[in-house]
PDB file of C-alpha atoms in Angstrom:
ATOM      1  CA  UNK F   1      -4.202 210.490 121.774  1.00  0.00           C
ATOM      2  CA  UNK F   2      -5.756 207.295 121.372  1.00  0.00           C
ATOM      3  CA  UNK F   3      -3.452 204.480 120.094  1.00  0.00           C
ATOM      4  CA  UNK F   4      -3.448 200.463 119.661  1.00  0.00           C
ATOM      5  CA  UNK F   5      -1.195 197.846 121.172  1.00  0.00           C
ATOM      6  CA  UNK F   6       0.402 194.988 119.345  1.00  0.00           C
ATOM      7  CA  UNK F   7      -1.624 192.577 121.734  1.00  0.00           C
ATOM      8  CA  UNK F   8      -4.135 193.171 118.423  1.00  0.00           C
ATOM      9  CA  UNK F   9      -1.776 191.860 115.906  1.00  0.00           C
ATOM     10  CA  UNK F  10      -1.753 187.940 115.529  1.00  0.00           C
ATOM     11  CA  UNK F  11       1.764 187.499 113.246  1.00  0.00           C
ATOM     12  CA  UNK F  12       4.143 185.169 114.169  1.00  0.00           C
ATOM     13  CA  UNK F  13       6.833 187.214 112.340  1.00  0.00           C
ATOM     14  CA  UNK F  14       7.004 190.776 111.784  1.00  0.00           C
ATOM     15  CA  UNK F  15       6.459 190.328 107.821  1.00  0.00           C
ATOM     16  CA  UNK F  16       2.930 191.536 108.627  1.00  0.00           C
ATOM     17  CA  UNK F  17       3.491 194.260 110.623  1.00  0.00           C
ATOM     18  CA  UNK F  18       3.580 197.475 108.359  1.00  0.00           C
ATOM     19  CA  UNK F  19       0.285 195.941 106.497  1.00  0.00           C
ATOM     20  CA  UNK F  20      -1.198 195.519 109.903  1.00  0.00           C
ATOM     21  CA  UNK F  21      -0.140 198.890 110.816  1.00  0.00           C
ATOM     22  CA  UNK F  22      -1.695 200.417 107.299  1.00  0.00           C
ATOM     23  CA  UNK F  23      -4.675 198.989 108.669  1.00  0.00           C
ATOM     24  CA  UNK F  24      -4.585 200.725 112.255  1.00  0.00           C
ATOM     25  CA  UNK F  25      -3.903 203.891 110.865  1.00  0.00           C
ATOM     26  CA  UNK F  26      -7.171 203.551 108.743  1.00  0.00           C
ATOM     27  CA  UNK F  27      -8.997 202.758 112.126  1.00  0.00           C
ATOM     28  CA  UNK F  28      -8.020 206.157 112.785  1.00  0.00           C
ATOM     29  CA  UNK F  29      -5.801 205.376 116.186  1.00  0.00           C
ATOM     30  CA  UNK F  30      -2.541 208.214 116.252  1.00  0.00           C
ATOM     31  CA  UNK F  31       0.078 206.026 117.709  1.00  0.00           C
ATOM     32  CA  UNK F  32       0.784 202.265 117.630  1.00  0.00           C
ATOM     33  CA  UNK F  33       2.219 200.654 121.252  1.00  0.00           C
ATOM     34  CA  UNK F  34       4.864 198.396 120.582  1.00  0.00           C
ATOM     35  CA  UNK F  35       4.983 195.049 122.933  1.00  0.00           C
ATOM     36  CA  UNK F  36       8.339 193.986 123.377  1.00  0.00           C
ATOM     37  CA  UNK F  37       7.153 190.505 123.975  1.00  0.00           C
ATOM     38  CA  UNK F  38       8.049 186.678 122.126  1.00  0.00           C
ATOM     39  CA  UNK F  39       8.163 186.525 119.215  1.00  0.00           C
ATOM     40  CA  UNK F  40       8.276 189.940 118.889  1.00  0.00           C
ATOM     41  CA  UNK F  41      10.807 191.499 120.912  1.00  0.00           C
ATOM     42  CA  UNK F  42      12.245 194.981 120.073  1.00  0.00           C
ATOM     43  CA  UNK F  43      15.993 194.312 120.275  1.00  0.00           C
ATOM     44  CA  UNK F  44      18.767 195.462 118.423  1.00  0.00           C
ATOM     45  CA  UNK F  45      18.061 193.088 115.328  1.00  0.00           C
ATOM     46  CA  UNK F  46      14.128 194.475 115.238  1.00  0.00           C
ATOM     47  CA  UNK F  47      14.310 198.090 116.276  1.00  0.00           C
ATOM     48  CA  UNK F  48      15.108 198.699 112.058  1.00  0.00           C
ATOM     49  CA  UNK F  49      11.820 196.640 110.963  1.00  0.00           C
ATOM     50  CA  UNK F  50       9.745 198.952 113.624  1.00  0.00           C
ATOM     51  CA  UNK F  51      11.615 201.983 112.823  1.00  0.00           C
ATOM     52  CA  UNK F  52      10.874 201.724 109.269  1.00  0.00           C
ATOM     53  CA  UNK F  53       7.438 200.678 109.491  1.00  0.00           C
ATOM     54  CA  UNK F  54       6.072 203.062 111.407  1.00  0.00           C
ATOM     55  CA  UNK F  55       7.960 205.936 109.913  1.00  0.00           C
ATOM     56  CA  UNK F  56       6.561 204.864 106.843  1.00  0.00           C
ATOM     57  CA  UNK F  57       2.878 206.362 108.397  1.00  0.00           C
ATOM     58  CA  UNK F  58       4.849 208.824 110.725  1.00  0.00           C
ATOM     59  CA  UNK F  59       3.262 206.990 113.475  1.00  0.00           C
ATOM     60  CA  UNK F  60       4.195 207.882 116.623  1.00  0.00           C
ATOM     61  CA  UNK F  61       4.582 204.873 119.563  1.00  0.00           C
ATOM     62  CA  UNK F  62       4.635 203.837 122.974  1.00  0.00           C
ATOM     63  CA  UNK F  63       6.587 200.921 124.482  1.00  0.00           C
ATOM     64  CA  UNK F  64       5.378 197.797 126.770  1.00  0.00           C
ATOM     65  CA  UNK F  65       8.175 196.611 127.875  1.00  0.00           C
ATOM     66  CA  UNK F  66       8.994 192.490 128.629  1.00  0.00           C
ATOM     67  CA  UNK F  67       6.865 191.248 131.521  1.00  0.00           C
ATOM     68  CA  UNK F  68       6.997 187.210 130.978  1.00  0.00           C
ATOM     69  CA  UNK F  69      10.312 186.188 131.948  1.00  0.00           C
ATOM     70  CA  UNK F  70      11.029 189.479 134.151  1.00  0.00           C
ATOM     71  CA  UNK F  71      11.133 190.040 137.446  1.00  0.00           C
ATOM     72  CA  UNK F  72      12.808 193.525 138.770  1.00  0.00           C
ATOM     73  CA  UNK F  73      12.606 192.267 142.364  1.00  0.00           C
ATOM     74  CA  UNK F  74      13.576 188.619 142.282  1.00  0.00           C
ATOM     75  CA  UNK F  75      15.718 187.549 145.802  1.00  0.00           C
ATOM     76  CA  UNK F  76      18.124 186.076 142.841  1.00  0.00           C
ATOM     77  CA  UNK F  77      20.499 188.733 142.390  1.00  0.00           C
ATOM     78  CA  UNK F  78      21.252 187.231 138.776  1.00  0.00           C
ATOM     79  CA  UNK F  79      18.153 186.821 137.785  1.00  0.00           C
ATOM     80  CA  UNK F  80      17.278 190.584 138.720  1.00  0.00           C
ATOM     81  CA  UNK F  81      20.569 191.793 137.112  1.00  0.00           C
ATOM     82  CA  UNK F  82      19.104 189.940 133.862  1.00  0.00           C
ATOM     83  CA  UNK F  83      15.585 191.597 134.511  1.00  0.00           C
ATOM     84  CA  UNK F  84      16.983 194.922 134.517  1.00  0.00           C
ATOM     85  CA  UNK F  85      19.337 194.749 132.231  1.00  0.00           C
ATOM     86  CA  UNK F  86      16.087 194.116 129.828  1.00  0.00           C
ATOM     87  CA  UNK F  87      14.385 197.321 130.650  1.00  0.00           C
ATOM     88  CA  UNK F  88      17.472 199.337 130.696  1.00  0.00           C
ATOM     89  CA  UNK F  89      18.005 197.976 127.130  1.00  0.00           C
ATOM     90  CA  UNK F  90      14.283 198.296 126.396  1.00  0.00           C
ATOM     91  CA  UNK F  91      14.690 201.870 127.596  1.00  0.00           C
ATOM     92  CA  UNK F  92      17.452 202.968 125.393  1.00  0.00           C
ATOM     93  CA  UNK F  93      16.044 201.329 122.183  1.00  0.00           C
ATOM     94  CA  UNK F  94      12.720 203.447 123.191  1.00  0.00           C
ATOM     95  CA  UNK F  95      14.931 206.318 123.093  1.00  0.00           C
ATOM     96  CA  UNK F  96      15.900 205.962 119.636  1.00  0.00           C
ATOM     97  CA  UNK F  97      12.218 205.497 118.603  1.00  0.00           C
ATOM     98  CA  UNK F  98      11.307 208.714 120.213  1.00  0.00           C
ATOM     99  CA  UNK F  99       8.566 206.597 121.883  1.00  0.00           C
ATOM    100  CA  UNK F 100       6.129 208.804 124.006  1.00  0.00           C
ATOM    101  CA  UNK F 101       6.133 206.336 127.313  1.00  0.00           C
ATOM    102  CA  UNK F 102       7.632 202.912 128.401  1.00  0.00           C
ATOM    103  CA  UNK F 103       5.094 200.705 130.405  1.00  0.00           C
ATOM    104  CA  UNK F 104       6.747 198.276 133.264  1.00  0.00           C
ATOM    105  CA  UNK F 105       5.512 195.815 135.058  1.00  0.00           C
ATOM    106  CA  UNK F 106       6.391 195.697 139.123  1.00  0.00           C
ATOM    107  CA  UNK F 107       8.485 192.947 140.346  1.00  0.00           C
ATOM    108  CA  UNK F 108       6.183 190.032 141.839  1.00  0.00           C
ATOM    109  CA  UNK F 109       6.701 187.780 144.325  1.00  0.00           C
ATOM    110  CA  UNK F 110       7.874 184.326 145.326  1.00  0.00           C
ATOM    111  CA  UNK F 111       7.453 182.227 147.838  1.00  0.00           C
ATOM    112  CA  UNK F 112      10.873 183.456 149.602  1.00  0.00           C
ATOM    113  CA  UNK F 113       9.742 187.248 149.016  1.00  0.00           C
ATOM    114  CA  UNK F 114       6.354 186.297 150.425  1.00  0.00           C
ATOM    115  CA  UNK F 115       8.174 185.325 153.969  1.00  0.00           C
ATOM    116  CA  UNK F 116      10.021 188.374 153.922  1.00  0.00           C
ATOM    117  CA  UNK F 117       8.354 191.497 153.058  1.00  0.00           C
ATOM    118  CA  UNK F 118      10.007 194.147 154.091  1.00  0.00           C
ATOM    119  CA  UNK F 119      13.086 192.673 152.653  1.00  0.00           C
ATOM    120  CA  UNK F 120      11.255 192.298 148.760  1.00  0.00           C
ATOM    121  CA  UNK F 121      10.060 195.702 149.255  1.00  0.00           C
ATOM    122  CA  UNK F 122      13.255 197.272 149.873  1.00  0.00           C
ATOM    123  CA  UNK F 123      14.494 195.000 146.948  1.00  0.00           C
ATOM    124  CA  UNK F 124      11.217 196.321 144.666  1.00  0.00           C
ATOM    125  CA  UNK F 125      12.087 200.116 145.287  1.00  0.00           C
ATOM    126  CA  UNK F 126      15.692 200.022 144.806  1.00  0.00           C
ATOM    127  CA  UNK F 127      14.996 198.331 141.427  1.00  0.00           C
ATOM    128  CA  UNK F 128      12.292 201.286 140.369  1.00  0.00           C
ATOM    129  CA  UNK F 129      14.716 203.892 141.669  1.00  0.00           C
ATOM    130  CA  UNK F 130      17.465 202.611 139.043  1.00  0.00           C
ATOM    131  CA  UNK F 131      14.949 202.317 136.933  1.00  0.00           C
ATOM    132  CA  UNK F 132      13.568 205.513 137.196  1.00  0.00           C
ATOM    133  CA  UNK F 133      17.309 207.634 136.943  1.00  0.00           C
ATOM    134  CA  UNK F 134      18.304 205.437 133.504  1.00  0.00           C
ATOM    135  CA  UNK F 135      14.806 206.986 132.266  1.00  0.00           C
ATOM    136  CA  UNK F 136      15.906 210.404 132.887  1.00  0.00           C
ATOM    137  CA  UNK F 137      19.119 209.373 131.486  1.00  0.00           C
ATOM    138  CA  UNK F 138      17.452 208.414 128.229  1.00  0.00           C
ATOM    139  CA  UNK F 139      14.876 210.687 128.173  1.00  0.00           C
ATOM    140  CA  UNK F 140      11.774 208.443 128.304  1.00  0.00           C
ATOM    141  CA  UNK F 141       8.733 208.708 130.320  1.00  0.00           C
ATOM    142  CA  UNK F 142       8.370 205.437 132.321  1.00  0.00           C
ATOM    143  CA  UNK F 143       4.918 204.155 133.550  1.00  0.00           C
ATOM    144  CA  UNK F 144       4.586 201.123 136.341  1.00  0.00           C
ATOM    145  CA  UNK F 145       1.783 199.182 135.447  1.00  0.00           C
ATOM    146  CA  UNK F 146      -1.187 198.488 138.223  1.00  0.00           C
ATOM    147  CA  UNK F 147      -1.990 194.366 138.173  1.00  0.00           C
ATOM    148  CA  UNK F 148      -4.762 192.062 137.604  1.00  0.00           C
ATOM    149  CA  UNK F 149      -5.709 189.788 140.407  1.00  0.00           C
ATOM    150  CA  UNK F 150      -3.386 186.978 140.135  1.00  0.00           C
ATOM    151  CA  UNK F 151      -2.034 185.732 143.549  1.00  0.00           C
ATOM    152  CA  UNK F 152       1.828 186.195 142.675  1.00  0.00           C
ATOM    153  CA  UNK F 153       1.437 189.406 141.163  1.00  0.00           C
ATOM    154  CA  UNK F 154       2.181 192.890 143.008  1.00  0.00           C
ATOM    155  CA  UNK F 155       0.421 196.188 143.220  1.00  0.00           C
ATOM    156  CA  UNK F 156      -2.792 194.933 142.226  1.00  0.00           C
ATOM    157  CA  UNK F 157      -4.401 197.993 144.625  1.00  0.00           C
ATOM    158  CA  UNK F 158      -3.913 201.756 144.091  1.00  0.00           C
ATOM    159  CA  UNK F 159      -2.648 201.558 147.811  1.00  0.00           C
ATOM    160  CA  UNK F 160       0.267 199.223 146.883  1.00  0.00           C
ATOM    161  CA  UNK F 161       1.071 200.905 144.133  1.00  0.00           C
ATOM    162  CA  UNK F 162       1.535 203.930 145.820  1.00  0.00           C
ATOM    163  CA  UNK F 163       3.818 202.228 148.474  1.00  0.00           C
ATOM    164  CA  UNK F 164       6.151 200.762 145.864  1.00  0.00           C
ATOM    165  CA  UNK F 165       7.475 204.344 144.014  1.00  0.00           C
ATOM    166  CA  UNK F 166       6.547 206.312 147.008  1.00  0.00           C
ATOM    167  CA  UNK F 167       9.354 209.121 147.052  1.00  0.00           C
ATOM    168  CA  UNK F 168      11.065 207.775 143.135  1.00  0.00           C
ATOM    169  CA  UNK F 169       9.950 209.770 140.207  1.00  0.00           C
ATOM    170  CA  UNK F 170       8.448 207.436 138.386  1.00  0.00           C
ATOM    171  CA  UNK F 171       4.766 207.475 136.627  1.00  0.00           C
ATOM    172  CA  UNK F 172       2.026 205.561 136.518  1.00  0.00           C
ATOM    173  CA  UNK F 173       0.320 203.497 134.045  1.00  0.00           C
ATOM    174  CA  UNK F 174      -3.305 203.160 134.541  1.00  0.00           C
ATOM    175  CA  UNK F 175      -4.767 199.675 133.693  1.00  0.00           C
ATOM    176  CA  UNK F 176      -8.490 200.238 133.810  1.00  0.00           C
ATOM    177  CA  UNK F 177      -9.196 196.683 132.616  1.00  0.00           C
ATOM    178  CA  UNK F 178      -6.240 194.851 135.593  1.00  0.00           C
ATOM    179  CA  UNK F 179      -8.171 196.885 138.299  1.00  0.00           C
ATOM    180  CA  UNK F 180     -11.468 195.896 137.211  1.00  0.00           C
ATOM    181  CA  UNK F 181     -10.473 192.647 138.296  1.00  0.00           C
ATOM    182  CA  UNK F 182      -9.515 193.930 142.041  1.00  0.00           C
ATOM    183  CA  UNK F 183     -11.114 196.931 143.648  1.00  0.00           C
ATOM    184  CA  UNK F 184     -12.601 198.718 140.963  1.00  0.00           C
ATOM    185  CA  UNK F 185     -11.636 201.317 142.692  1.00  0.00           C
ATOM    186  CA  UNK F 186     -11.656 203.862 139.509  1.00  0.00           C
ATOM    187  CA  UNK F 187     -12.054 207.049 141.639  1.00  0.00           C
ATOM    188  CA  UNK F 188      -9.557 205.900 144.865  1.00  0.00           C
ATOM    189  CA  UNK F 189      -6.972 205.615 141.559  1.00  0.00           C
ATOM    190  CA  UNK F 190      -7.476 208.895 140.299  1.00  0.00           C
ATOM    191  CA  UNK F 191      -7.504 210.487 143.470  1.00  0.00           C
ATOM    192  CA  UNK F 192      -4.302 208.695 144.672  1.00  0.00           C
ATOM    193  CA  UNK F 193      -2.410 208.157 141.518  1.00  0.00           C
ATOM    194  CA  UNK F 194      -3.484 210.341 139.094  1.00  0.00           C
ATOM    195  CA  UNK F 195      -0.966 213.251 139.192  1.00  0.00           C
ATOM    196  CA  UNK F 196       1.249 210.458 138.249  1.00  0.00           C
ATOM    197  CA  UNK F 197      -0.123 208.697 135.464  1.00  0.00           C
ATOM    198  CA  UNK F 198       1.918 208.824 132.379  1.00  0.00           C
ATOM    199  CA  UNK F 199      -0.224 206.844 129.877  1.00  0.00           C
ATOM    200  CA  UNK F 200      -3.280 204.318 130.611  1.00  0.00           C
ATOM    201  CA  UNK F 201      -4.089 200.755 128.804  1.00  0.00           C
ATOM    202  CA  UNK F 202      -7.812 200.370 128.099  1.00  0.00           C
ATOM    203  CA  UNK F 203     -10.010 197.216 127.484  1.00  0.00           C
ATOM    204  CA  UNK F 204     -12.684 195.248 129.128  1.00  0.00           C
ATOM    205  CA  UNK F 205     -13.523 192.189 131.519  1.00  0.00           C
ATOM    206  CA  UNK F 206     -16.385 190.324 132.750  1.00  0.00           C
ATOM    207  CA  UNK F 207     -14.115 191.407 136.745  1.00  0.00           C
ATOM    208  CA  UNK F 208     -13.333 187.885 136.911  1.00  0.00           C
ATOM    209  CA  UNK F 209      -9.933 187.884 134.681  1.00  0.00           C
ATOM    210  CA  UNK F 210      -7.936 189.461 132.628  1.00  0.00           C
ATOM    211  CA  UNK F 211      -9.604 188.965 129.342  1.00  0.00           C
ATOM    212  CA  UNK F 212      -8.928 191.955 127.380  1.00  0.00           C
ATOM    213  CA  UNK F 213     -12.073 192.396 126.044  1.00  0.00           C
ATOM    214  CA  UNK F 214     -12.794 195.519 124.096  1.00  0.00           C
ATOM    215  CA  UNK F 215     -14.666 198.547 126.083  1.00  0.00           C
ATOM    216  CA  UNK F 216     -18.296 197.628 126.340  1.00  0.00           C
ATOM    217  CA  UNK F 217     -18.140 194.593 125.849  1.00  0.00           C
ATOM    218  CA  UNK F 218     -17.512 193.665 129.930  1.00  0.00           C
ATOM    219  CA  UNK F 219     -18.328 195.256 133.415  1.00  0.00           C
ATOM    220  CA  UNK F 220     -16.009 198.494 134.124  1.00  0.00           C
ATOM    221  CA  UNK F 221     -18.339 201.219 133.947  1.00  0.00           C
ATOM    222  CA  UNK F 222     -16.951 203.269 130.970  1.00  0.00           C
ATOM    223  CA  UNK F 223     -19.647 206.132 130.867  1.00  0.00           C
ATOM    224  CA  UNK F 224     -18.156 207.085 134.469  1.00  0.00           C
ATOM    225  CA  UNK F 225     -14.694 206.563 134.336  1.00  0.00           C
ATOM    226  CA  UNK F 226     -13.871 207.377 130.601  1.00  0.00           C
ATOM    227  CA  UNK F 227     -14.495 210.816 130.981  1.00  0.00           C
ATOM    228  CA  UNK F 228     -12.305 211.304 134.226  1.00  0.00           C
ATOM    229  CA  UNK F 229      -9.124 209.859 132.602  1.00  0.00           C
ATOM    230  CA  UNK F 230      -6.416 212.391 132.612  1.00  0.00           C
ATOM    231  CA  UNK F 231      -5.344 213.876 129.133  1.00  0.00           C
ATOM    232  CA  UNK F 232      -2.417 211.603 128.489  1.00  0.00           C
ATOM    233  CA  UNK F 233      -1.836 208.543 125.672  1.00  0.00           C
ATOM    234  CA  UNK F 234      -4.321 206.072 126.127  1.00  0.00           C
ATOM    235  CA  UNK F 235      -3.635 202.205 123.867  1.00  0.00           C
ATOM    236  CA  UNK F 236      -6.398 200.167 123.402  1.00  0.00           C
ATOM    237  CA  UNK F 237      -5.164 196.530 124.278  1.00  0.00           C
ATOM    238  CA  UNK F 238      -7.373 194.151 122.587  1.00  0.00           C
ATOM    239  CA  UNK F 239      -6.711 190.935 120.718  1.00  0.00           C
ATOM    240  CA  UNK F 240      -7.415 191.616 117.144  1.00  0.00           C
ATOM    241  CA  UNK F 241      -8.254 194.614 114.837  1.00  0.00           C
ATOM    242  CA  UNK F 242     -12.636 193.649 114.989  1.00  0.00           C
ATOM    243  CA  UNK F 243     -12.119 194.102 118.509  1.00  0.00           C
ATOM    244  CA  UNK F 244     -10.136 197.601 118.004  1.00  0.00           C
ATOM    245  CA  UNK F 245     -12.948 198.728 115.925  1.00  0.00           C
ATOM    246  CA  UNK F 246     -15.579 197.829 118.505  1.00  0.00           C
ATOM    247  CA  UNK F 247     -13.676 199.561 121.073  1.00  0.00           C
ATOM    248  CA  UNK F 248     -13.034 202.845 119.609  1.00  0.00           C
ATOM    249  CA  UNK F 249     -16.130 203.387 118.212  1.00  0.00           C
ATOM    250  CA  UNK F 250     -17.627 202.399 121.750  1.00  0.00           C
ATOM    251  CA  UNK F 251     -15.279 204.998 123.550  1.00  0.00           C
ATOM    252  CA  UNK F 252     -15.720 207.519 120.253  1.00  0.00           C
ATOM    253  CA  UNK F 253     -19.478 207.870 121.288  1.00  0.00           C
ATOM    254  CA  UNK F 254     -18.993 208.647 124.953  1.00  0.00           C
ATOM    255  CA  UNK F 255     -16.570 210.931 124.181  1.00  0.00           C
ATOM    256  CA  UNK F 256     -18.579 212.885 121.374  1.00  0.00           C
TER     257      UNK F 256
END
C-alpha cells in the first residue's frame, strides 16, 4: 500500500484537510499518514475532524507521532514523563482510528547523555520497552524511526538502531531518505532490520540533508532499493501534492 503523509499538506488549520484529502485519493495513494505535529496535532479535540474526513473516502491511515518537543530518553525525569505520556496518548487515539502503524522517533541526546552513555542507553530502552507493552495494550503496530545525520540525533546507523530495541518487540520504520544522509547502507538495513520493519517513509535527498525531496529527484538509488523493500505500508513524505505526483509516478514506473 502506498500512502501520503501530511508533511504534503500546507494548511494552517484543518479546514482544508478533507479537500486536500479528495485530492490524494485522486492521486491514487490508499491510505493518508497523519502527522501529529503543530498546528496539527491529533488530540482529543482533532481526532473527530480526522475521523470524519477520512471516513468520508474510507481511507485508511497511519500515524507519525510528535517528534519536536519529545524526547523519550531525556536525563529529566519530567520531561520524559511528559514525552511519553504524548505517545501513550498518541497511541490510544491511533487505536480508535484503526490506524495501520504508529511511527516514533528515538530519544536523542544531550550534552549530559553524551557523558554518560551507558546510563542514556539504559534510559532509551526502558522508554521503548514501555512503549512497546502500551502498543500491545492498544493494539497498534509501533515503528522506531532510523535518523538523518544531525549531530544530536540517535540511531542514525542500522547498527544503533539495532542496539536500542535489541530484545523489546518493537518494529522498525525504514527511512530510506534519513539514511541516505548517513551510510546509505540500503542492503546492511534490510539484512539487519528488515524482519522488523513495520512500515517505511519514502522521499529523496541530494545525501547532504534531509530535504524531502520526492523519489528521483535526489541521490538514493531507487531502481536498486525500491524493489527490495519488504511488502508493508510505505507514505510518501514530500512537501506538497506536485511533489506527490512526481514521486509516485517515478516509483509507479519501476515498479510496473
Amino acid at each position: 500500500m502506498m500512502g501520503l503523509s501530511m508533511t504534503a499538506y500546507g494548511g494552517a488549520t484543518l479546514d482544508g484537510f478533507e479537500d486536500w484529502l479528495g485530492r490524494t485519493v485522486e492521486l491514487g495513494f490508499d491510505f493518508v499518514e497523519l502527522v501529529s505535529e503543530w498546528p496539527h496535532f491529533l488530540t482529543r479535540k482533532t481526532i473527530g475532524v480526522f475521523k470524519e474526513a477520512t471516513g468520508s473516502f474510507n481511507l485508511p491511515v497511519t500515524v507519525h507521532a510528535p517528534f519536536s518537543d519529545v524526547n523519550i530518553a531525556s536525563f529529566n525525569d519530567r520531561i520524559r514523563a511528559a514525552s511519553l505520556e504524548i505517545i501513550r496518548e498518541t497511541l490510544e487515539l491511533s487505536a480508535e482510528l484503526d490506524a495501520m502503524v504508529v511511527t516514533i522517533h528515538p530519544g536523542h541526546c544531550s550534552p549530559v547523555s553524551i557523558r554518560n552513555r551507558g546510563r542514556y542507553l539504559g534510559i532509551h530502552r526502558e522508554a521503548l520497552w514501555r512503549i512497546a507493552r502500551w502498543g500491545e495494550e492498544y493494539g497498534i503496530k509501533v515503528g522506531v524511526e532510523n535518523m538523518p545525520s544531525f549531530p544530536i540525533l540517535d540511531a542514525r546507523t542500522p547498527e544503533r538502531l539495532a542496539e536500542i530495541i535489541d530484545g523489546i518487540e518493537i518494529g522498525v520504520t525504514f527511512d530510506v531518505g534519513h539514511l541516505n544522509t548517513t551510510t546509505r547502507e540500503f542492503d546492511g538495513f534490510l539484512r539487519l532490520l528488515g524482519n522488523r520493519i513495520v512500515h517505511v517513509h519514502l522521499h529523496d535527498n541530494s545525501g547532504k540533508a534531509d530535504e524531502h525531496l520526492p523519489p528521483g529527484k535526489g541521490t538514493v538509488p531507487w531502481e536498486e532499493v525500491f524493489p527490495k523493500l519488504p511488502p508493508v505500508t510505505m507514505a510518501l513524505e514530500v512537501e506538497s501534492l506536485s511533489d506527490a505526483l512526481s514521486g509516485v509516478l517515478f516509483l509507479r514506473k519501476i515498479h510496473r
